[in-house]
């Protein structure tokens, strides 16, 4: 889905602010047609944001089910154009009403959706916008979960991913106008020929009589034009997008009356002899798995936090991150393009593994893939998530790998049956980028059954923490053995470590450098880095996690997951300085 962009033919307004809010305590609002009237007995709620931590009311924080948001707005003048209401994301399911009439439903908490509301409003008149938001996770949602009841008969949500189930209207809500005949999609694929860039484009604009494009360089100067819905353009002496160099061109598309500016970067991505090449040069990933997580806002997008996080990552000389474990806000992807950050873009398929729980161990008492648990319907939802993610993010030069799942079950025949069509779907949706999934510790090379379907090996490993706890000598041996095992089976696939690191309580000091201390984090991370440096096939280190983050409570978590390089308020743990030194050195040696 195209992002909202202003142009001569498109105008947008943002509907963020303080909305009315109401918890549907008995999940009976739909039956009672709450949308038909203005909501009664509401309380204020900020949009965008997760609602959970905004109030200090457990009935809001812990509610399982539906909450309602509402506001009024004035419809703008849109003449012959269409008026579109667009949500960046609503977690996890949304039903949207205008003056009581349903205009959209959407499942999946991390991708955008929109509705044409032209016929339901009148320019200059006020209308009521009501959004019912459901936070429930079930076996047929991505991520999955299930609900049972406690002794008091209340619903209890269970899920298997290690981050708090924040919910709400997480990203901006916009109203925008566009002509009835309009650009609805564009795919841009680039190549490099010497000093020139090759730009292939394909525009979809149903009903358009004439389609023309022009290419603007990063300074905004027109450098090429072409006619037609598809074409190939040569940009001579191009300014290539590269890690650390966010050079962005614009393909300005005109389809009859509509003008849509699509940004892109000219760059190539390729895997060759276990190397990961960007613009033909070996690239080494330095960075982290991250979360959209912050104090009070939960998963609500916030530009202040976004810019700050990138500043912190740059301070540390990181060059990349993974959008663990779901698609991030479009603003983040745009900013990564601009800042020249390299991104592994992940679907929300996390927690599809009944052999592990929040943390890593513990059989969950279910079979992962079965007619009653993750089944064909789950897979269809998962496939849609893959397709929709690729549709949204395909033109971002920052995205270099699609990660179709995090730590799913992959050691059974059922898992191969589940994943083979999904790997295929990702390749169909984007034949130009490498596809991978992120592998869990228990899926060792001897047991794992799906790596041959993918281009890269992405490993989350916790030697020294969940196994060999505190015993770094043993941990190192086991880590080396495992890498050797992968190389034997797949000598030509690059390996990226997408998670490693111990929980570390900021301020916990220890002469004996034991687990949970800041000293132990330094030692364990240093051991991993020493091992990585011995293997040219290891082409990336993304530690877990950029910052501490919120999880469900449990005996493995103290106020959340503490594996951050930084605290939840983004202050450095001791290890951050050490890693900074290493990464600055690497940046100086390898280029960005
Ligand atoms: C993992 C998961 C991540 C967890 C992490 C941990 O392997 O991918 O979501 O937060 O381990 O800290 O246990």
Coordinates of C-alpha atoms and ligand atoms in Angstrom, one line a residue:
X1 CA 0.0 0.0 0.0
X2 CA 1.3 3.4 -0.9
X3 CA 2.2 5.9 1.8
X4 CA 0.3 9.1 2.2
X5 CA 2.2 11.9 0.3
X6 CA 1.1 15.4 -0.5
X7 CA 1.2 16.7 -4.1
X8 CA -0.6 19.0 -6.3
X9 CA -3.4 16.5 -6.5
X10 CA -3.3 15.1 -2.9
X11 CA -3.8 16.8 0.4
X12 CA -3.6 15.2 3.8
X13 CA -4.5 16.2 7.3
X14 CA -3.6 14.3 10.5
X15 CA -6.3 13.3 12.9
X16 CA -4.0 12.6 15.8
X17 CA -4.7 14.2 19.2
X18 CA -6.7 13.4 22.3
X19 CA -9.7 11.2 21.4
X20 CA -12.6 9.9 23.5
X21 CA -12.0 6.4 24.7
X22 CA -14.0 3.7 26.4
X23 CA -13.2 0.2 27.5
X24 CA -15.8 -2.3 26.4
X25 CA -15.7 -4.2 29.7
X26 CA -18.1 -6.9 28.7
X27 CA -17.2 -6.9 25.0
X28 CA -20.8 -6.2 24.3
X29 CA -20.4 -2.9 22.4
X30 CA -21.0 -4.4 19.0
X31 CA -24.2 -6.1 20.2
X32 CA -25.4 -2.8 21.6
X33 CA -24.4 -0.8 18.5
X34 CA -22.2 1.6 20.4
X35 CA -21.2 3.1 17.1
X36 CA -24.7 4.4 16.4
X37 CA -24.5 7.2 19.0
X38 CA -21.7 9.3 20.5
X39 CA -20.0 7.1 23.1
X40 CA -21.1 7.8 26.7
X41 CA -18.9 8.0 29.8
X42 CA -15.7 8.3 27.9
X43 CA -12.2 9.2 29.1
X44 CA -9.5 10.9 27.2
X45 CA -6.9 8.9 25.2
X46 CA -4.0 10.1 23.2
X47 CA -3.6 9.0 19.6
X48 CA -1.2 7.6 18.4
X49 CA -0.2 5.5 21.4
X50 CA -0.8 2.2 23.2
X51 CA -3.6 2.8 25.7
X52 CA -2.3 0.4 28.3
X53 CA 0.1 2.5 30.3
X54 CA -1.5 5.9 29.7
X55 CA -4.0 5.6 32.6
X56 CA -3.2 4.1 35.9
X57 CA -6.3 2.0 35.8
X58 CA -5.9 -1.8 35.7
X59 CA -9.3 -2.1 33.9
X60 CA -7.7 -0.3 31.0
X61 CA -4.2 -1.8 31.3
X62 CA -5.4 -5.4 31.5
X63 CA -8.5 -5.5 29.4
X64 CA -8.9 -8.4 27.1
X65 CA -11.0 -7.6 24.1
X66 CA -12.5 -4.4 22.6
X67 CA -11.9 -0.8 23.4
X68 CA -13.6 2.1 21.6
X69 CA -12.0 5.3 20.3
X70 CA -14.0 8.3 19.0
X71 CA -13.5 11.8 17.7
X72 CA -15.2 14.3 15.4
X73 CA -13.6 16.0 12.5
X74 CA -14.7 18.4 9.8
X75 CA -14.6 17.1 6.2
X76 CA -12.4 19.2 4.0
X77 CA -13.4 20.5 0.5
X78 CA -12.6 17.7 -1.9
X79 CA -14.5 18.7 -5.1
X80 CA -14.5 15.8 -7.6
X81 CA -11.8 14.0 -5.6
X82 CA -12.2 11.1 -3.2
X83 CA -11.7 11.4 0.5
X84 CA -9.7 8.6 2.1
X85 CA -9.4 7.8 5.8
X86 CA -6.1 6.0 6.5
X87 CA -4.7 4.3 9.6
X88 CA -1.0 3.6 9.9
X89 CA -1.8 0.7 12.2
X90 CA -4.3 -0.4 14.8
X91 CA -3.4 -3.3 17.0
X92 CA -4.6 -5.9 16.4
X93 CA -8.0 -5.7 14.8
X94 CA -10.1 -2.6 13.9
X95 CA -13.7 -1.9 12.9
X96 CA -14.1 1.7 11.7
X97 CA -17.4 3.6 11.5
X98 CA -18.3 7.0 10.1
X99 CA -21.5 8.4 11.7
X100 CA -22.3 4.9 12.7
X101 CA -21.8 3.3 9.2
X102 CA -19.1 0.7 9.0
X103 CA -16.4 1.7 6.5
X104 CA -13.5 -0.6 7.2
X105 CA -12.3 -3.7 9.1
X106 CA -8.7 -4.8 9.4
X107 CA -6.9 -7.6 11.0
X108 CA -3.2 -7.5 11.8
X109 CA -1.7 -4.9 14.2
X110 CA 1.2 -3.5 12.3
X111 CA 0.2 -2.6 8.8
X112 CA -1.8 0.3 7.3
X113 CA -5.3 0.2 5.9
X114 CA -7.7 2.7 4.5
X115 CA -11.3 3.4 3.6
X116 CA -13.0 5.7 1.0
X117 CA -15.4 7.8 3.0
X118 CA -16.4 10.2 0.2
X119 CA -20.1 9.2 0.1
X120 CA -20.5 9.4 3.9
X121 CA -19.4 13.0 4.7
X122 CA -20.1 16.4 3.3
X123 CA -17.4 19.1 2.8
X124 CA -17.4 21.5 5.7
X125 CA -19.6 19.3 7.9
X126 CA -18.6 17.6 11.1
X127 CA -18.6 13.8 11.2
X128 CA -18.1 11.2 13.9
X129 CA -15.3 8.7 13.6
X130 CA -15.6 5.6 15.8
X131 CA -13.0 2.9 16.0
X132 CA -13.4 -0.4 17.8
X133 CA -10.0 -1.9 18.6
X134 CA -9.7 -5.6 19.6
X135 CA -6.4 -6.7 21.3
X136 CA -7.2 -10.4 21.3
X137 CA -4.8 -12.9 19.9
X138 CA -6.1 -16.3 18.7
X139 CA -4.6 -19.3 16.9
X140 CA -5.7 -17.8 13.6
X141 CA -4.0 -14.5 14.2
X142 CA -0.4 -13.5 13.5
X143 CA 1.1 -13.4 16.1
X144 CA -1.0 -16.2 17.6
X145 CA -2.3 -16.6 21.1
X146 CA -5.3 -18.1 23.0
X147 CA -7.7 -17.0 25.7
X148 CA -9.0 -18.9 28.7
X149 CA -10.7 -18.0 31.9
X150 CA -9.4 -17.5 35.4
X151 CA -11.2 -18.7 38.6
X152 CA -13.2 -15.5 38.6
X153 CA -14.4 -16.2 35.1
X154 CA -12.4 -13.4 33.5
X155 CA -10.7 -13.8 30.2
X156 CA -7.0 -14.3 30.3
X157 CA -4.9 -13.7 27.2
X158 CA -1.9 -16.1 26.6
X159 CA 0.7 -15.7 23.9
X160 CA 4.2 -16.9 23.3
X161 CA 6.2 -13.9 22.2
X162 CA 8.4 -12.0 24.6
X163 CA 7.0 -8.5 24.4
X164 CA 4.0 -7.0 26.0
X165 CA 0.8 -7.1 24.1
X166 CA 0.4 -3.4 23.7
X167 CA -2.7 -2.3 21.8
X168 CA -4.5 0.7 20.5
X169 CA -4.2 3.1 17.6
X170 CA -0.5 3.0 17.3
X171 CA 0.3 5.2 14.3
X172 CA -1.1 8.3 12.8
X173 CA -4.7 8.6 11.4
X174 CA -4.9 10.6 8.3
X175 CA -7.6 12.0 6.0
X176 CA -6.4 12.6 2.4
X177 CA -7.8 13.5 -0.9
X178 CA -6.9 12.0 -4.3
X179 CA -8.5 11.9 -7.7
X180 CA -10.9 9.1 -8.6
X181 CA -8.4 7.9 -11.2
X182 CA -5.2 7.6 -9.3
X183 CA -1.9 5.9 -8.8
X184 CA -2.6 2.9 -6.6
X185 CA 0.7 1.1 -6.7
X186 CA 4.2 1.4 -8.0
X187 CA 7.1 -1.0 -8.0
X188 CA 10.6 0.3 -8.5
X189 CA 13.6 -2.0 -9.0
X190 CA 17.1 -0.6 -9.5
X191 CA 20.3 -1.9 -10.9
X192 CA 23.8 -0.4 -11.4
X193 CA 25.7 -0.3 -14.7
X194 CA 29.1 1.3 -14.1
X195 CA 28.4 4.9 -12.9
X196 CA 24.8 4.8 -14.1
X197 CA 21.7 3.7 -12.4
X198 CA 19.0 1.6 -14.1
X199 CA 15.5 2.2 -12.8
X200 CA 12.7 -0.1 -13.8
X201 CA 9.3 1.0 -12.8
X202 CA 5.7 -0.4 -13.0
X203 CA 2.8 1.8 -12.1
X204 CA -0.8 0.7 -11.5
X205 CA -3.4 3.4 -12.0
X206 CA -6.6 1.8 -13.1
X207 CA -8.6 3.7 -15.7
X208 CA -5.8 6.2 -16.4
X209 CA -5.6 7.4 -20.0
X210 CA -2.1 8.7 -19.7
X211 CA 0.8 7.9 -17.4
X212 CA 4.1 9.8 -17.4
X213 CA 7.0 9.8 -14.9
X214 CA 9.9 12.0 -14.2
X215 CA 12.9 11.2 -12.1
X216 CA 14.2 13.8 -9.6
X217 CA 17.7 13.4 -8.2
X218 CA 18.4 13.8 -4.4
X219 CA 18.6 17.6 -4.9
X220 CA 15.2 17.7 -6.6
X221 CA 16.6 18.3 -10.1
X222 CA 14.8 16.5 -12.9
X223 CA 17.2 14.0 -14.5
X224 CA 15.0 11.8 -16.7
X225 CA 11.4 11.4 -18.0
X226 CA 9.4 8.6 -19.5
X227 CA 5.9 7.8 -20.7
X228 CA 3.8 4.7 -19.9
X229 CA 2.9 2.5 -17.0
X230 CA 6.1 0.6 -17.2
X231 CA 9.6 1.5 -18.3
X232 CA 13.3 1.4 -17.8
X233 CA 15.2 4.6 -17.2
X234 CA 18.9 5.2 -17.2
X235 CA 20.2 7.7 -14.8
X236 CA 23.7 8.7 -15.7
X237 CA 26.3 9.3 -13.1
X238 CA 23.9 8.3 -10.4
X239 CA 24.2 9.0 -6.7
X240 CA 23.8 5.5 -5.3
X241 CA 22.0 4.8 -2.0
X242 CA 24.5 3.0 0.3
X243 CA 24.8 2.2 3.9
X244 CA 25.5 5.6 5.6
X245 CA 24.6 7.5 2.5
X246 CA 20.8 8.0 2.2
X247 CA 20.7 9.3 -1.4
X248 CA 17.1 9.3 -2.4
X249 CA 15.6 9.9 -5.8
X250 CA 11.9 10.5 -6.5
X251 CA 9.9 9.0 -9.3
X252 CA 7.1 11.5 -9.7
X253 CA 4.2 9.7 -11.4
X254 CA 1.4 11.6 -13.2
X255 CA -1.6 9.5 -14.0
X256 CA -4.2 11.7 -15.6
X257 CA -4.9 14.3 -12.9
X258 CA -3.1 12.5 -10.1
X259 CA 0.5 13.1 -9.1
X260 CA 2.3 10.8 -6.8
X261 CA 5.9 11.2 -5.7
X262 CA 7.5 7.9 -4.8
X263 CA 11.0 8.0 -3.3
X264 CA 13.5 5.3 -4.0
X265 CA 17.3 4.7 -3.9
X266 CA 19.5 3.3 -6.6
X267 CA 21.3 0.3 -5.1
X268 CA 21.7 -3.5 -5.5
X269 CA 21.6 -6.3 -3.0
X270 CA 23.1 -9.7 -3.7
X271 CA 24.4 -12.8 -2.0
X272 CA 27.5 -14.3 -3.4
X273 CA 29.8 -16.9 -2.0
X274 CA 28.5 -16.4 1.6
X275 CA 29.0 -12.7 1.3
X276 CA 26.2 -10.1 1.6
X277 CA 26.8 -7.5 -1.1
X278 CA 25.3 -4.0 -1.3
X279 CA 26.2 -2.3 -4.5
X280 CA 28.7 -5.1 -5.1
X281 CA 30.6 -4.5 -1.9
X282 CA 30.6 -6.9 1.1
X283 CA 28.5 -5.5 3.9
X284 CA 28.7 -6.4 7.6
X285 CA 25.6 -5.8 9.7
X286 CA 26.3 -4.0 13.0
X287 CA 23.3 -3.3 15.1
X288 CA 20.5 -4.8 17.0
X289 CA 17.1 -6.3 17.0
X290 CA 14.8 -3.5 18.3
X291 CA 11.3 -3.0 19.5
X292 CA 8.8 -0.3 19.1
X293 CA 8.6 0.1 22.8
X294 CA 8.8 3.1 25.1
X295 CA 7.8 4.3 28.5
X296 CA 4.1 5.2 28.7
X297 CA 3.6 5.3 24.9
X298 CA 4.1 1.6 24.6
X299 CA 4.2 0.9 20.9
X300 CA 2.8 4.3 19.8
X301 CA 4.9 5.9 17.1
X302 CA 6.6 9.1 18.3
X303 CA 9.0 11.2 16.2
X304 CA 11.0 12.4 19.1
X305 CA 11.8 8.9 20.2
X306 CA 12.5 7.8 16.6
X307 CA 15.0 10.5 15.9
X308 CA 16.6 10.0 19.3
X309 CA 16.9 6.2 18.8
X310 CA 18.7 6.8 15.5
X311 CA 21.0 9.3 17.1
X312 CA 21.9 6.7 19.8
X313 CA 22.4 4.1 17.1
X314 CA 24.7 6.5 15.1
X315 CA 26.6 7.3 18.3
X316 CA 27.4 3.7 18.6
X317 CA 28.4 3.4 14.9
X318 CA 25.6 0.9 14.2
X319 CA 24.6 0.6 10.6
X320 CA 21.6 -1.7 10.7
X321 CA 18.7 -3.1 12.7
X322 CA 15.9 -5.7 12.4
X323 CA 12.3 -4.7 12.8
X324 CA 11.9 -7.5 15.4
X325 CA 9.2 -8.7 15.6
X326 CA 6.7 -6.9 13.3
X327 CA 6.6 -4.2 10.6
X328 CA 7.6 -0.8 12.1
X329 CA 5.9 2.5 11.4
X330 CA 6.3 3.9 7.9
X331 CA 8.0 7.0 9.4
X332 CA 10.7 4.7 10.7
X333 CA 11.2 3.1 7.3
X334 CA 11.4 6.5 5.6
X335 CA 13.9 7.7 8.2
X336 CA 16.1 4.6 7.8
X337 CA 16.1 5.3 4.0
X338 CA 17.2 8.9 4.7
X339 CA 19.8 8.0 7.3
X340 CA 21.3 5.2 5.2
X341 CA 20.5 2.5 7.8
X342 CA 20.2 -1.1 6.5
X343 CA 17.0 -3.0 7.6
X344 CA 16.0 -6.6 8.0
X345 CA 12.2 -6.2 7.7
X346 CA 10.2 -8.7 9.7
X347 CA 6.5 -9.9 9.6
X348 CA 4.6 -10.2 12.9
X349 CA 5.0 -14.0 12.8
X350 CA 6.5 -14.5 16.2
X351 CA 5.5 -17.1 18.9
X352 CA 4.8 -19.9 16.4
X353 CA 6.7 -22.4 18.5
X354 CA 5.2 -24.4 21.2
X355 CA 8.6 -25.8 22.4
X356 CA 9.5 -22.4 23.8
X357 CA 7.9 -19.6 25.7
X358 CA 8.6 -16.0 26.7
X359 CA 12.3 -16.3 27.2
X360 CA 13.3 -19.5 25.6
X361 CA 12.4 -22.7 27.4
X362 CA 9.4 -24.6 28.5
X363 CA 7.0 -26.8 26.5
X364 CA 3.8 -24.9 26.1
X365 CA 1.6 -28.0 26.1
X366 CA 0.4 -27.6 22.5
X367 CA 1.4 -29.0 19.1
X368 CA 2.5 -26.0 17.0
X369 CA 1.0 -27.0 13.7
X370 CA -2.2 -28.9 13.8
X371 CA -5.9 -28.5 12.8
X372 CA -6.7 -27.1 16.2
X373 CA -3.6 -24.8 16.6
X374 CA -1.6 -23.1 13.8
X375 CA -3.4 -24.5 10.8
X376 CA -4.1 -23.7 7.2
X377 CA -6.2 -20.6 8.1
X378 CA -3.2 -19.3 10.2
X379 CA -0.9 -19.9 7.3
X380 CA -3.2 -17.9 5.0
X381 CA -3.1 -15.0 7.4
X382 CA 0.6 -15.3 7.7
X383 CA 0.9 -15.3 3.9
X384 CA -1.2 -12.2 3.7
X385 CA 1.1 -10.5 6.2
X386 CA 4.1 -11.3 4.1
X387 CA 2.4 -10.0 0.9
X388 CA 1.1 -6.8 2.6
X389 CA 4.5 -6.1 4.2
X390 CA 6.3 -6.4 0.9
X391 CA 3.6 -4.3 -0.8
X392 CA 4.1 -1.6 1.8
X393 CA 7.9 -1.7 2.0
X394 CA 9.2 -2.9 -1.4
X395 CA 10.4 0.6 -2.5
X396 CA 12.5 1.2 0.5
X397 CA 16.2 1.0 -0.3
X398 CA 16.9 0.4 3.4
X399 CA 15.2 -3.0 3.3
X400 CA 17.7 -5.7 2.2
X401 CA 16.2 -8.9 3.6
X402 CA 12.6 -10.1 4.3
X403 CA 12.4 -12.0 7.5
X404 CA 9.2 -14.0 7.3
X405 CA 9.1 -15.2 10.9
X406 CA 11.0 -15.1 14.2
X407 CA 11.9 -18.3 15.9
X408 CA 9.1 -20.6 14.6
X409 CA 9.2 -24.3 15.0
X410 CA 11.3 -25.6 12.2
X411 CA 12.5 -29.0 13.3
X412 CA 9.3 -31.0 12.3
X413 CA 7.9 -32.2 8.9
X414 CA 4.8 -30.1 9.7
X415 CA 6.9 -27.0 9.9
X416 CA 8.4 -27.6 6.4
X417 CA 4.9 -28.1 5.0
X418 CA 3.9 -24.8 6.7
X419 CA 6.9 -22.8 5.5
X420 CA 7.6 -24.0 2.0
X421 CA 4.6 -22.1 0.5
X422 CA 5.4 -19.0 2.6
X423 CA 9.0 -18.8 1.4
X424 CA 7.6 -19.2 -2.1
X425 CA 5.0 -16.4 -1.5
X426 CA 7.7 -14.0 -0.4
X427 CA 9.8 -14.8 -3.5
X428 CA 6.8 -14.2 -5.7
X429 CA 6.0 -10.9 -4.0
X430 CA 9.6 -9.7 -4.3
X431 CA 12.0 -11.7 -6.6
X432 CA 14.7 -9.1 -5.9
X433 CA 15.6 -9.4 -2.3
X434 CA 17.0 -12.2 -0.2
X435 CA 14.4 -14.0 2.0
X436 CA 15.1 -15.6 5.3
X437 CA 13.6 -16.4 8.7
X438 CA 15.1 -16.1 12.1
X439 CA 16.2 -19.5 13.7
X440 CA 15.7 -20.5 17.3
X441 CA 18.4 -22.2 19.4
X442 CA 16.7 -25.5 19.6
X443 CA 16.6 -25.8 15.8
X444 CA 20.2 -26.8 15.5
X445 CA 21.8 -27.7 12.1
X446 CA 21.1 -31.5 12.6
X447 CA 17.5 -31.0 13.5
X448 CA 16.4 -28.0 11.4
X449 CA 14.4 -28.7 8.2
X450 CA 13.8 -25.5 6.3
X451 CA 17.0 -23.5 5.8
X452 CA 17.5 -24.8 2.3
X453 CA 14.4 -22.8 1.4
X454 CA 16.1 -19.5 2.2
X455 CA 19.0 -17.3 1.2
X456 CA 20.6 -16.4 4.5
X457 CA 21.0 -18.1 7.9
X458 CA 19.8 -15.8 10.7
X459 CA 20.5 -17.1 14.2
X460 CA 19.4 -16.1 17.7
X461 CA 21.8 -17.7 20.1
X462 CA 22.1 -17.5 23.9
X463 CA 25.1 -19.6 24.7
X464 CA 26.2 -18.2 28.1
X465 CA 22.8 -17.2 29.1
X466 CA 19.9 -19.7 28.6
X467 CA 22.4 -22.5 28.2
X468 CA 25.9 -22.7 29.7
X469 CA 24.7 -19.9 32.0
X470 CA 27.7 -17.9 33.1
X471 CA 30.2 -20.5 31.7
X472 CA 31.7 -18.6 28.8
X473 CA 34.3 -21.2 28.1
X474 CA 31.7 -23.9 27.4
X475 CA 29.5 -21.3 25.7
X476 CA 32.3 -20.4 23.3
X477 CA 33.0 -24.0 22.5
X478 CA 29.3 -24.7 21.8
X479 CA 28.9 -21.6 19.7
X480 CA 31.9 -22.6 17.5
X481 CA 30.6 -26.1 17.2
X482 CA 27.3 -24.9 16.0
X483 CA 28.7 -22.5 13.4
X484 CA 30.8 -25.3 12.1
X485 CA 27.7 -27.4 11.9
X486 CA 25.9 -24.8 9.7
X487 CA 28.9 -24.3 7.5
X488 CA 29.2 -28.0 6.8
X489 CA 25.6 -28.1 5.6
X490 CA 25.4 -24.6 3.9
X491 CA 28.9 -23.5 3.0
X492 CA 27.6 -20.7 0.8
X493 CA 25.0 -19.1 2.8
X494 CA 26.0 -16.0 4.9
X495 CA 25.2 -16.2 8.6
X496 CA 23.9 -13.2 10.5
X497 CA 23.6 -13.3 14.2
X498 CA 20.2 -11.6 14.8
X499 CA 20.2 -12.0 18.6
X500 CA 22.7 -12.7 21.3
X501 CA 23.3 -11.3 24.8
X502 CA 22.3 -11.7 28.4
X503 CA 19.7 -9.9 30.6
X504 CA 21.6 -7.1 32.3
X505 CA 20.3 -5.0 35.1
X506 CA 21.6 -1.5 34.7
X507 CA 23.6 -0.6 37.8
X508 CA 24.2 -4.2 38.9
X509 CA 28.0 -4.4 39.4
X510 CA 30.0 -7.5 40.2
X511 CA 33.7 -8.1 40.9
X512 CA 33.0 -11.7 39.8
X513 CA 31.4 -10.7 36.6
X514 CA 28.4 -13.0 37.0
X515 CA 25.2 -13.1 35.0
X516 CA 22.9 -10.1 35.3
X517 CA 25.8 -7.8 36.0
X518 CA 27.0 -5.1 33.6
X519 CA 30.4 -6.8 33.6
X520 CA 28.9 -10.1 32.4
X521 CA 27.2 -8.4 29.5
X522 CA 30.5 -7.1 28.4
X523 CA 32.1 -10.5 28.7
X524 CA 29.4 -12.5 27.0
X525 CA 29.1 -10.0 24.1
X526 CA 32.9 -9.9 23.8
X527 CA 33.1 -13.7 23.6
X528 CA 30.5 -13.7 20.7
X529 CA 32.4 -11.0 18.9
X530 CA 35.7 -12.9 19.2
X531 CA 34.0 -16.0 17.6
X532 CA 32.4 -13.9 14.8
X533 CA 35.8 -12.4 13.9
X534 CA 37.1 -15.9 13.3
X535 CA 34.4 -16.8 10.7
X536 CA 34.3 -14.9 7.4
X537 CA 30.9 -16.5 6.8
X538 CA 29.5 -14.5 9.7
X539 CA 28.4 -11.3 8.0
X540 CA 26.5 -9.6 10.8
X541 CA 26.1 -9.0 14.5
X542 CA 22.8 -7.6 15.7
X543 CA 22.7 -8.0 19.4
X544 CA 19.5 -8.5 21.5
X545 CA 18.3 -5.8 22.1
X546 CA 18.8 -2.2 21.3
X547 CA 17.0 -1.2 24.6
X548 CA 15.3 -2.9 27.5
X549 CA 11.6 -3.4 26.8
X550 CA 8.3 -4.4 28.4
X551 CA 7.1 -8.0 28.4
X552 CA 4.5 -10.0 30.3
X553 CA 5.4 -10.5 33.9
X554 CA 7.0 -13.8 34.7
X555 CA 9.7 -15.5 36.7
X556 CA 12.2 -14.9 33.9
X557 CA 11.5 -11.1 33.6
X558 CA 12.1 -8.3 36.1
X559 CA 10.0 -5.3 34.9
X560 CA 10.5 -6.5 31.4
X561 CA 13.4 -7.9 29.3
X562 CA 16.7 -6.4 30.3
X563 CA 18.9 -7.5 27.4
X564 CA 19.2 -3.9 26.1
X565 CA 22.5 -2.3 25.2
X566 CA 20.6 0.7 26.6
X567 CA 18.1 1.0 29.3
X568 CA 14.4 1.5 28.4
X569 CA 15.0 5.3 28.7
X570 CA 18.0 4.9 26.3
X571 CA 20.9 5.3 28.7
X572 CA 24.0 3.3 28.0
X573 CA 25.0 0.2 30.0
X574 CA 28.8 -0.2 30.4
X575 CA 28.9 -2.6 27.5
X576 CA 27.5 0.1 25.2
X577 CA 30.9 1.9 25.3
X578 CA 32.9 -1.2 24.6
X579 CA 30.7 -2.1 21.6
X580 CA 30.9 1.5 20.4
X581 CA 34.7 1.2 20.3
X582 CA 34.5 -2.0 18.3
X583 CA 31.9 -0.6 15.9
X584 CA 33.7 2.7 15.3
X585 CA 36.9 0.7 14.5
X586 CA 35.0 -1.6 12.1
X587 CA 33.3 1.4 10.5
X588 CA 36.7 3.0 9.9
X589 CA 38.1 -0.2 8.5
X590 CA 35.2 -1.3 6.3
X591 CA 33.7 2.0 5.4
X592 CA 30.2 2.6 6.8
Ligands
LIG1 C1 14.4 -14.7 21.6 C2 13.3 -14.0 21.0 C3 13.1 -12.6 21.6 C4 13.3 -12.7 23.1 C5 14.7 -13.1 23.4 C6 14.9 -13.3 24.9 O1 15.0 -15.6 21.1 O2 13.4 -13.9 19.6 O3 11.8 -12.1 21.3 O4 13.0 -11.4 23.7 O5 14.9 -14.4 22.9 O6 15.4 -12.3 25.5 O7 14.7 -14.3 25.5

